[in-house]
Amino acid sequence: MINSPAPASSQVKADYNIGYLTVISFVAAMGGLLFGYDWVVIGGAKQFFEPYFGIAGNASASGWANSCALIGCLIGALVAGGLSDKFGRKRLLILSALLFIVTSLGNALAEHFTVFIAWRILGGVAIGLASNLSPMYIAEIAPASMRGRLVSLNQLTIVVGVLAAQIINWYIGSDLPKGATVEFIAGSWYGQECWRLMFELTAVPSLLFFAGMFFVPESPRWLVRQGNYDTAGLILTRIGGRKYAEAEIADVQATLRSEEGSRVRFTELLAPKMRKVLLLGVALAVFQQWCGINVIFNYAEDIFKAAGYDISFVLKNIAWTGSVNLAFTFVALGVVDKFGRRPLMLFGSISLAVVYLVLGYCYHAHVQGLPMLLLVLLAIACYSMSLAPITWVVISEIFPNRIRGAAMAVAVASLWAACFVLTYTFPLLNTSLGPAKTFGLYAFICVLGFIFILRKLPETKNKTLEELEHELVD
């Protein structure tokens, strides 16, 4: 058993097994890929399944179809913490992969709108589990100096999933005749089978994720908490050598010894020491959604139509948004451990506010075509190199070891609740206020987010999870 006194792991010179770390992080991040694919596939499919189900032009039904999965996301995020603390991170990730397989096929075979909604909600449970557990698992196996990059792999796979869904949707629906009416779509192959194929294809990466998770180790921090020091030591030794393993186990043991008991209750999160860090995580999670960028992915058809594009160009433009999203996520991977979390979050907040103000003015002035597309792409670029990946990094690393599962559950559940509000209200806001004032509202929220980050968010780069626990909680 590796259990001897050791210096902090951040002070140990370790020869990290980069290949091994990258492979197991990437496999765990497949949950992010499925999160991105399943979340965005509906944006391209909606113009085909809405005529089939007879809800085209119904803003309330459209909002429900796009947002109902968030109910499942909320449930999945809430149960992920307690279940992963009891059964481990790995088993819950395997369960999420299985749910992705089943629900993708369920959506594809749905004959009634109610059944479709039920499968979307259950699919949301898979998203909620994966969105909580994938970044948390990676943060728990990653050395401090590499944690930002490795956790950001989860965001990279999310945007790969987003782009894959967008390109596949574009390819499948690209032959739709220009000027096709709702009636034509409802009675054609597009309304009958096209959208089903879009959902069916989600099962392919789901199977890869399911198989791959059997070959990754359990989180060594979770194993230490369960008293399984030998297995944790073997995993950590493979990651960074024996001295690194000794230091990591000593760090985790020290933080666990300072806390009484082993069972975590959600009420403990409201204790004076925990409340501040919990509120920080919740606020950042909510802001990542209320900054407004996800309406572009979920309602791209409406946004581009309002900018003067007809339906034949919409799917192509959606694919452009995914390409920019992927490109600038690579930028985030390159700078997150160099510039730090806080500067990138501040940049993302204020840059989005500016872009939204210009975008809102252009809608007000009836500007159409390429300038509007470029502004949308600029907003996505700013978001994908800042708020999108960095929020997941921060909320995966700021919570103490013993309560990390429960605290992550609350933060991620708050994220999905905020996303539900955003997604459900956009069609209503867009109808009542118009796109100009709607994006003006999102700009105002981004300014508030900038002020909050400036005042409340500390820098976390190059610090072990245990060092952060001492700084933020003790």
PDB file of N, CA, C and O in Angstrom, residues 21-63:
ATOM      1  N   LEU A  21      -2.509   9.305 -20.055  1.00  0.00           N
ATOM      2  CA  LEU A  21      -3.422  10.345 -19.582  1.00  0.00           C
ATOM      3  C   LEU A  21      -4.337  10.834 -20.688  1.00  0.00           C
ATOM      4  O   LEU A  21      -5.540  11.034 -20.487  1.00  0.00           O
ATOM      5  N   THR A  22      -3.763  11.030 -21.869  1.00  0.00           N
ATOM      6  CA  THR A  22      -4.551  11.542 -22.988  1.00  0.00           C
ATOM      7  C   THR A  22      -5.612  10.542 -23.417  1.00  0.00           C
ATOM      8  O   THR A  22      -6.766  10.908 -23.666  1.00  0.00           O
ATOM      9  N   VAL A  23      -5.245   9.261 -23.483  1.00  0.00           N
ATOM     10  CA  VAL A  23      -6.191   8.233 -23.930  1.00  0.00           C
ATOM     11  C   VAL A  23      -7.359   8.102 -22.964  1.00  0.00           C
ATOM     12  O   VAL A  23      -8.526   8.116 -23.368  1.00  0.00           O
ATOM     13  N   ILE A  24      -7.086   7.983 -21.651  1.00  0.00           N
ATOM     14  CA  ILE A  24      -8.189   7.788 -20.712  1.00  0.00           C
ATOM     15  C   ILE A  24      -9.031   9.057 -20.578  1.00  0.00           C
ATOM     16  O   ILE A  24     -10.251   8.990 -20.390  1.00  0.00           O
ATOM     17  N   SER A  25      -8.391  10.230 -20.729  1.00  0.00           N
ATOM     18  CA  SER A  25      -9.154  11.476 -20.698  1.00  0.00           C
ATOM     19  C   SER A  25     -10.056  11.581 -21.918  1.00  0.00           C
ATOM     20  O   SER A  25     -11.212  12.008 -21.818  1.00  0.00           O
ATOM     21  N   PHE A  26      -9.534  11.173 -23.066  1.00  0.00           N
ATOM     22  CA  PHE A  26     -10.334  11.254 -24.297  1.00  0.00           C
ATOM     23  C   PHE A  26     -11.520  10.295 -24.246  1.00  0.00           C
ATOM     24  O   PHE A  26     -12.627  10.649 -24.664  1.00  0.00           O
ATOM     25  N   VAL A  27     -11.296   9.089 -23.727  1.00  0.00           N
ATOM     26  CA  VAL A  27     -12.402   8.136 -23.635  1.00  0.00           C
ATOM     27  C   VAL A  27     -13.484   8.677 -22.704  1.00  0.00           C
ATOM     28  O   VAL A  27     -14.678   8.647 -23.028  1.00  0.00           O
ATOM     29  N   ALA A  28     -13.080   9.201 -21.545  1.00  0.00           N
ATOM     30  CA  ALA A  28     -14.059   9.783 -20.624  1.00  0.00           C
ATOM     31  C   ALA A  28     -14.764  10.974 -21.269  1.00  0.00           C
ATOM     32  O   ALA A  28     -15.958  11.190 -21.053  1.00  0.00           O
ATOM     33  N   ALA A  29     -14.023  11.725 -22.079  1.00  0.00           N
ATOM     34  CA  ALA A  29     -14.594  12.898 -22.735  1.00  0.00           C
ATOM     35  C   ALA A  29     -15.546  12.532 -23.871  1.00  0.00           C
ATOM     36  O   ALA A  29     -16.229  13.417 -24.407  1.00  0.00           O
ATOM     37  N   MET A  30     -15.617  11.253 -24.238  1.00  0.00           N
ATOM     38  CA  MET A  30     -16.625  10.830 -25.208  1.00  0.00           C
ATOM     39  C   MET A  30     -18.033  11.141 -24.715  1.00  0.00           C
ATOM     40  O   MET A  30     -18.967  11.315 -25.487  1.00  0.00           O
ATOM     41  N   GLY A  31     -18.179  11.205 -23.381  1.00  0.00           N
ATOM     42  CA  GLY A  31     -19.455  11.646 -22.833  1.00  0.00           C
ATOM     43  C   GLY A  31     -19.778  13.047 -23.297  1.00  0.00           C
ATOM     44  O   GLY A  31     -20.947  13.374 -23.566  1.00  0.00           O
ATOM     45  N   GLY A  32     -18.749  13.896 -23.404  1.00  0.00           N
ATOM     46  CA  GLY A  32     -18.945  15.244 -23.924  1.00  0.00           C
ATOM     47  C   GLY A  32     -19.333  15.247 -25.385  1.00  0.00           C
ATOM     48  O   GLY A  32     -20.171  16.039 -25.820  1.00  0.00           O
ATOM     49  N   LEU A  33     -18.719  14.344 -26.167  1.00  0.00           N
ATOM     50  CA  LEU A  33     -19.060  14.264 -27.581  1.00  0.00           C
ATOM     51  C   LEU A  33     -20.535  13.941 -27.765  1.00  0.00           C
ATOM     52  O   LEU A  33     -21.236  14.551 -28.584  1.00  0.00           O
ATOM     53  N   LEU A  34     -21.009  12.978 -26.978  1.00  0.00           N
ATOM     54  CA  LEU A  34     -22.426  12.593 -27.090  1.00  0.00           C
ATOM     55  C   LEU A  34     -23.335  13.683 -26.555  1.00  0.00           C
ATOM     56  O   LEU A  34     -24.426  13.900 -27.090  1.00  0.00           O
ATOM     57  N   PHE A  35     -22.907  14.356 -25.511  1.00  0.00           N
ATOM     58  CA  PHE A  35     -23.621  15.516 -25.004  1.00  0.00           C
ATOM     59  C   PHE A  35     -23.804  16.520 -26.137  1.00  0.00           C
ATOM     60  O   PHE A  35     -24.916  16.992 -26.414  1.00  0.00           O
ATOM     61  N   GLY A  36     -22.700  16.861 -26.841  1.00  0.00           N
ATOM     62  CA  GLY A  36     -22.778  17.842 -27.922  1.00  0.00           C
ATOM     63  C   GLY A  36     -23.623  17.365 -29.091  1.00  0.00           C
ATOM     64  O   GLY A  36     -24.446  18.121 -29.621  1.00  0.00           O
ATOM     65  N   TYR A  37     -23.435  16.119 -29.497  1.00  0.00           N
ATOM     66  CA  TYR A  37     -24.171  15.598 -30.654  1.00  0.00           C
ATOM     67  C   TYR A  37     -25.662  15.527 -30.364  1.00  0.00           C
ATOM     68  O   TYR A  37     -26.486  16.029 -31.136  1.00  0.00           O
ATOM     69  N   ASP A  38     -26.005  14.908 -29.236  1.00  0.00           N
ATOM     70  CA  ASP A  38     -27.420  14.725 -28.921  1.00  0.00           C
ATOM     71  C   ASP A  38     -28.115  16.056 -28.659  1.00  0.00           C
ATOM     72  O   ASP A  38     -29.299  16.219 -28.974  1.00  0.00           O
ATOM     73  N   TRP A  39     -27.383  17.001 -28.092  1.00  0.00           N
ATOM     74  CA  TRP A  39     -27.965  18.296 -27.772  1.00  0.00           C
ATOM     75  C   TRP A  39     -28.270  19.113 -29.024  1.00  0.00           C
ATOM     76  O   TRP A  39     -29.277  19.819 -29.108  1.00  0.00           O
ATOM     77  N   VAL A  40     -27.406  19.030 -30.037  1.00  0.00           N
ATOM     78  CA  VAL A  40     -27.517  19.899 -31.197  1.00  0.00           C
ATOM     79  C   VAL A  40     -28.238  19.244 -32.369  1.00  0.00           C
ATOM     80  O   VAL A  40     -28.761  19.940 -33.238  1.00  0.00           O
ATOM     81  N   VAL A  41     -28.315  17.920 -32.395  1.00  0.00           N
ATOM     82  CA  VAL A  41     -28.940  17.254 -33.537  1.00  0.00           C
ATOM     83  C   VAL A  41     -30.368  17.751 -33.746  1.00  0.00           C
ATOM     84  O   VAL A  41     -30.852  17.847 -34.885  1.00  0.00           O
ATOM     85  N   ILE A  42     -31.028  18.139 -32.668  1.00  0.00           N
ATOM     86  CA  ILE A  42     -32.417  18.590 -32.779  1.00  0.00           C
ATOM     87  C   ILE A  42     -32.523  19.914 -33.533  1.00  0.00           C
ATOM     88  O   ILE A  42     -33.549  20.201 -34.163  1.00  0.00           O
ATOM     89  N   GLY A  43     -31.439  20.732 -33.495  1.00  0.00           N
ATOM     90  CA  GLY A  43     -31.468  22.007 -34.196  1.00  0.00           C
ATOM     91  C   GLY A  43     -31.612  21.852 -35.706  1.00  0.00           C
ATOM     92  O   GLY A  43     -32.267  22.655 -36.367  1.00  0.00           O
ATOM     93  N   GLY A  44     -30.994  20.805 -36.276  1.00  0.00           N
ATOM     94  CA  GLY A  44     -31.145  20.553 -37.706  1.00  0.00           C
ATOM     95  C   GLY A  44     -32.363  19.728 -38.041  1.00  0.00           C
ATOM     96  O   GLY A  44     -32.907  19.815 -39.142  1.00  0.00           O
ATOM     97  N   ALA A  45     -32.804  18.917 -37.066  1.00  0.00           N
ATOM     98  CA  ALA A  45     -33.931  18.025 -37.323  1.00  0.00           C
ATOM     99  C   ALA A  45     -35.282  18.714 -37.159  1.00  0.00           C
ATOM    100  O   ALA A  45     -36.292  18.239 -37.702  1.00  0.00           O
ATOM    101  N   LYS A  46     -35.328  19.838 -36.420  1.00  0.00           N
ATOM    102  CA  LYS A  46     -36.611  20.440 -36.059  1.00  0.00           C
ATOM    103  C   LYS A  46     -37.441  20.873 -37.261  1.00  0.00           C
ATOM    104  O   LYS A  46     -38.667  20.780 -37.243  1.00  0.00           O
ATOM    105  N   GLN A  47     -36.778  21.350 -38.318  1.00  0.00           N
ATOM    106  CA  GLN A  47     -37.545  21.791 -39.481  1.00  0.00           C
ATOM    107  C   GLN A  47     -38.194  20.621 -40.220  1.00  0.00           C
ATOM    108  O   GLN A  47     -39.068  20.819 -41.064  1.00  0.00           O
ATOM    109  N   PHE A  48     -37.792  19.386 -39.868  1.00  0.00           N
ATOM    110  CA  PHE A  48     -38.367  18.201 -40.486  1.00  0.00           C
ATOM    111  C   PHE A  48     -39.364  17.487 -39.572  1.00  0.00           C
ATOM    112  O   PHE A  48     -40.401  17.005 -40.029  1.00  0.00           O
ATOM    113  N   PHE A  49     -39.045  17.399 -38.246  1.00  0.00           N
ATOM    114  CA  PHE A  49     -39.988  16.687 -37.371  1.00  0.00           C
ATOM    115  C   PHE A  49     -41.167  17.565 -36.957  1.00  0.00           C
ATOM    116  O   PHE A  49     -42.246  17.059 -36.641  1.00  0.00           O
ATOM    117  N   GLU A  50     -41.006  18.894 -36.984  1.00  0.00           N
ATOM    118  CA  GLU A  50     -42.132  19.760 -36.619  1.00  0.00           C
ATOM    119  C   GLU A  50     -43.300  19.619 -37.596  1.00  0.00           C
ATOM    120  O   GLU A  50     -44.459  19.492 -37.161  1.00  0.00           O
ATOM    121  N   PRO A  51     -43.085  19.612 -38.914  1.00  0.00           N
ATOM    122  CA  PRO A  51     -44.204  19.343 -39.822  1.00  0.00           C
ATOM    123  C   PRO A  51     -44.800  17.952 -39.624  1.00  0.00           C
ATOM    124  O   PRO A  51     -46.018  17.768 -39.717  1.00  0.00           O
ATOM    125  N   TYR A  52     -43.938  16.961 -39.325  1.00  0.00           N
ATOM    126  CA  TYR A  52     -44.437  15.594 -39.130  1.00  0.00           C
ATOM    127  C   TYR A  52     -45.389  15.524 -37.941  1.00  0.00           C
ATOM    128  O   TYR A  52     -46.442  14.882 -38.000  1.00  0.00           O
ATOM    129  N   PHE A  53     -45.015  16.184 -36.842  1.00  0.00           N
ATOM    130  CA  PHE A  53     -45.847  16.148 -35.634  1.00  0.00           C
ATOM    131  C   PHE A  53     -46.917  17.241 -35.624  1.00  0.00           C
ATOM    132  O   PHE A  53     -47.704  17.328 -34.669  1.00  0.00           O
ATOM    133  N   GLY A  54     -46.960  18.073 -36.661  1.00  0.00           N
ATOM    134  CA  GLY A  54     -47.975  19.110 -36.755  1.00  0.00           C
ATOM    135  C   GLY A  54     -47.793  20.267 -35.798  1.00  0.00           C
ATOM    136  O   GLY A  54     -48.778  20.896 -35.387  1.00  0.00           O
ATOM    137  N   ILE A  55     -46.536  20.592 -35.437  1.00  0.00           N
ATOM    138  CA  ILE A  55     -46.293  21.693 -34.505  1.00  0.00           C
ATOM    139  C   ILE A  55     -45.549  22.852 -35.157  1.00  0.00           C
ATOM    140  O   ILE A  55     -45.104  23.778 -34.472  1.00  0.00           O
ATOM    141  N   ALA A  56     -45.379  22.837 -36.476  1.00  0.00           N
ATOM    142  CA  ALA A  56     -44.688  23.920 -37.170  1.00  0.00           C
ATOM    143  C   ALA A  56     -45.447  25.230 -36.960  1.00  0.00           C
ATOM    144  O   ALA A  56     -46.666  25.284 -37.113  1.00  0.00           O
ATOM    145  N   GLY A  57     -44.729  26.271 -36.581  1.00  0.00           N
ATOM    146  CA  GLY A  57     -45.347  27.565 -36.346  1.00  0.00           C
ATOM    147  C   GLY A  57     -45.898  27.748 -34.953  1.00  0.00           C
ATOM    148  O   GLY A  57     -46.365  28.837 -34.594  1.00  0.00           O
ATOM    149  N   ASN A  58     -45.835  26.725 -34.119  1.00  0.00           N
ATOM    150  CA  ASN A  58     -46.318  26.792 -32.734  1.00  0.00           C
ATOM    151  C   ASN A  58     -45.113  27.066 -31.830  1.00  0.00           C
ATOM    152  O   ASN A  58     -44.342  26.162 -31.514  1.00  0.00           O
ATOM    153  N   ALA A  59     -44.946  28.337 -31.412  1.00  0.00           N
ATOM    154  CA  ALA A  59     -43.761  28.728 -30.649  1.00  0.00           C
ATOM    155  C   ALA A  59     -43.657  27.973 -29.337  1.00  0.00           C
ATOM    156  O   ALA A  59     -42.566  27.557 -28.922  1.00  0.00           O
ATOM    157  N   SER A  60     -44.769  27.754 -28.663  1.00  0.00           N
ATOM    158  CA  SER A  60     -44.747  27.060 -27.376  1.00  0.00           C
ATOM    159  C   SER A  60     -44.332  25.598 -27.542  1.00  0.00           C
ATOM    160  O   SER A  60     -43.479  25.087 -26.807  1.00  0.00           O
ATOM    161  N   ALA A  61     -44.914  24.904 -28.534  1.00  0.00           N
ATOM    162  CA  ALA A  61     -44.566  23.501 -28.780  1.00  0.00           C
ATOM    163  C   ALA A  61     -43.128  23.365 -29.251  1.00  0.00           C
ATOM    164  O   ALA A  61     -42.413  22.428 -28.867  1.00  0.00           O
ATOM    165  N   SER A  62     -42.694  24.322 -30.078  1.00  0.00           N
ATOM    166  CA  SER A  62     -41.312  24.297 -30.554  1.00  0.00           C
ATOM    167  C   SER A  62     -40.342  24.474 -29.399  1.00  0.00           C
ATOM    168  O   SER A  62     -39.332  23.768 -29.299  1.00  0.00           O
ATOM    169  N   GLY A  63     -40.657  25.419 -28.504  1.00  0.00           N
ATOM    170  CA  GLY A  63     -39.806  25.625 -27.340  1.00  0.00           C
ATOM    171  C   GLY A  63     -39.760  24.405 -26.444  1.00  0.00           C
ATOM    172  O   GLY A  63     -38.706  24.050 -25.911  1.00  0.00           O
TER     173      GLY A  63
END
